[in-house]
Amino acid sequence: MQGAAPIEVRDLTVAFGDFVVQRELNFTVAKGDIFVIMGGSGCGKSTLMRALIGLQRPTQGTVLYDGEDFWNAAPERQEQLKRRLGVMFQSGALWSSLTLAENIALPLTEYTTLPPRLISEIVSFKLALVGLAGFERLYPSELSGGMKKRAGLARAIALDPEILIIDEPSSGLDPLTARRLDDLIVELRDSLGTTIIVISHELASILGIGSNSIFLDGETHTMIATGNPQEARRSGPTQVRNFLSRGSL
Amino acid sequence: MAAHDQGDTWRFVSSRITAEELRISFAGDWSLNQHLPDAEVLAAELGATIHRLGFATDDLLGWDTGFLAILTALFKICAAKGIIVDQSGLPKGVQHLLALAAAVPEQEGAGRDQGRPPLLHQVGTVTIDYFHGLPAMLHFLGELILSLGRLLIGRAQFQFSDLWWEIQEVGPKALGIVSVICFLVGLILAYLGADQLRMAGAQIYIADLVAIGMLREMGAMMTGIIIAGRTGAAFAAQLGTMQVNEEIDAFKTMGISPIDYLVMPRMLALLLMMPILTLYASFIGILAGMLIATTIFHIGVFEYYTETVRALALKHFLVGLSKGTVYGAMVAYAGCLRGMQCGRSAEAVGEAATSAVVTAILLITISASLMTIIYYQLGI
Ligand SMILES: Nc1ncnc2c1ncn2[C@@H]1O[C@H](COP(=O)(O)OP(=O)(O)OP(=O)(O)O)[C@@H](O)[C@H]1O
Ligand SMILES: [Mg+2]
């Protein structure tokens, strides 16, 4: 479908049994957006992400990819739609029995017919992008928390996905590395046209790179604001302004 | 009016300001290392007519989070009784920390389980859950069959290097423990036979008992149980940990089937190794029987050997091998099922491993009985 947004969320409700985490979410992510999902710890950001990437069926509503209903599509079609996504999990989720290089090479060997030499060159390049050049042969258990996250990002961008979904890239990183990662995200958008969804509560990064956002509220269990984070800080609802100025209102 | 002093350094005095207002004066050291009381001791001072509660802390020498916990509990009791609490008499630090703790209201619905239900209730729930788990077990079986189909037509995301690795884990590394256990089982069978057959003066038939017993039943059964404890639990723990680390989710989002990629190599490795292990186990058991019969019960080695060979009909081989293979499938199925069903915590991994062993032994026993009946009916 031409003109449809890469991602549109309609009336989405996610719950664990009777416990509704977030209800009736509606938002659209435009092509080339760096879309920030904000909200306090435990408000349901990661759960929303699981509904976006096909891991947790919403109790209501759906997600549209380029206008195509994901949750009501056939399983084979869902697999195809998922191939457009690159996902970095909050914990990194690296495959523990594989080295870093193998982790990043796996999607490449599964979905491309590139020669092994080229694959290993791509792997080294992706690791260099996230500042992990030379760590190819280490196992995930030999990495620090922040390194795991960066390696997770390298794996998420292994196939140059159309849509990149990142769960808290910069938490646990020092300010300089976090900044470098932000630059990388912006660069991916600018030069490859990747649409990016970032879950974050890192203020500098939300305000610095976000072009659009939603704010999930943990008390009312729904979204209470949407729009450009800079504007939200100036003229959003009190909770959002409070959040975006570290509660110094 | 009441005063408390148990010899510990914490003390308090409560005094009525008016008929409606109570003031509690804290004194001494209210720290965790001072055998602090619980909030009930303070709450006992709240008479029915009290509507306001205030504090004085002029003689308070020390406090820590223990004091805060007591106060928080007390405030809850007050809130339930509709008593207004005036915190202004408390030290500034106490007020600030209490305010911080109260800043994020308790998440309603988040602590969903209301404590532990009574034991009988738990037993019932566990039993019912077990049967509620049946559809999931069948679903997993279906997925396995689909994956096997993909493997056969060459469309599975299957790694032969993983299969090879799993085979090494499952087979050779189990030889030690299988040898020890099956040697002892062979020994037990020999003693059992010796005792029973002595009365009939037919001790030579120890050879038949041990050979057929090991080959048809005990070799496969003991190997199955060893593998359930060793490999089944390991499968569940490995897959469970991957579940906790979101590694399985990462496979799913990449469109790589975790069944093809993780479960199939483990299933096949066990299916390939179990018949071999079963044969080996039977062999060790028979060897042990021979050792006992010839040394303790003075049966001639050659005699015993001939009798053993005579007893070992082909059908017994087939029965033993088929049982071993089926038990292997049961162990792999139970281990992978529980691993893939694992929750997202370290505790859940432990439960998955335990449950894998229990499920595997249950399935082994059920299939053993079924096969015994079927083979009997078929006259094998
Ligand atoms: N598997 C689960 N079963 C039941 N409840 C869950 C489960 N996973 C998460 N929750 C609950 O859902 C809510 C949202 O969790 P989620 O992980 O989405 O939060 P989050 O916004 O990502 O938080 P953080 O910023 O700390 O990562 C929490 O209240 C949590 O207790
Ligand atoms: Mg999260």
XYZ file of C-alpha atoms and ligand atoms in Angstrom, chain A residues 16 19 21 40-48 90 167-168 201, chain B residues 107 110 112 344, ligand 1:
51
model
C -1.214 -10.204 31.519
C -3.738 -7.062 34.753
C -0.597 -3.030 31.384
C 8.271 5.547 34.003
C 9.851 2.238 34.884
C 7.340 -0.611 34.808
C 4.685 1.299 32.871
C 4.644 -1.210 30.033
C 7.101 -0.012 27.401
C 8.749 -3.375 26.886
C 5.357 -5.063 26.886
C 4.182 -2.689 24.161
C 16.418 -4.570 26.805
C 14.630 -1.117 24.000
C 16.639 1.263 26.151
C 14.089 7.277 29.600
C 0.652 -0.688 42.007
C 0.754 -5.839 40.311
C -1.549 -10.290 42.080
C 11.208 -15.420 33.041
N 5.508 -11.973 32.089
C 4.823 -11.111 32.857
N 3.779 -11.541 33.582
C 3.062 -10.684 34.345
N 3.307 -9.379 34.439
C 4.339 -8.876 33.741
C 5.151 -9.721 32.913
N 6.098 -8.953 32.322
C 5.885 -7.710 32.776
N 4.834 -7.658 33.611
C 4.288 -6.458 34.265
O 3.963 -5.542 33.253
C 4.298 -4.226 33.632
C 5.114 -3.576 32.536
O 6.351 -4.240 32.396
P 7.385 -3.779 31.275
O 8.523 -4.717 31.299
O 6.669 -3.599 29.999
O 7.818 -2.351 31.845
P 8.791 -1.263 31.195
O 7.969 -0.066 30.932
O 9.557 -1.839 30.063
O 9.764 -0.950 32.407
P 11.356 -0.623 32.400
O 11.489 0.777 31.941
O 11.737 -0.760 33.830
O 11.997 -1.604 31.496
C 5.001 -4.334 34.977
O 4.080 -3.915 35.953
C 5.313 -5.780 35.140
O 5.127 -6.145 36.489
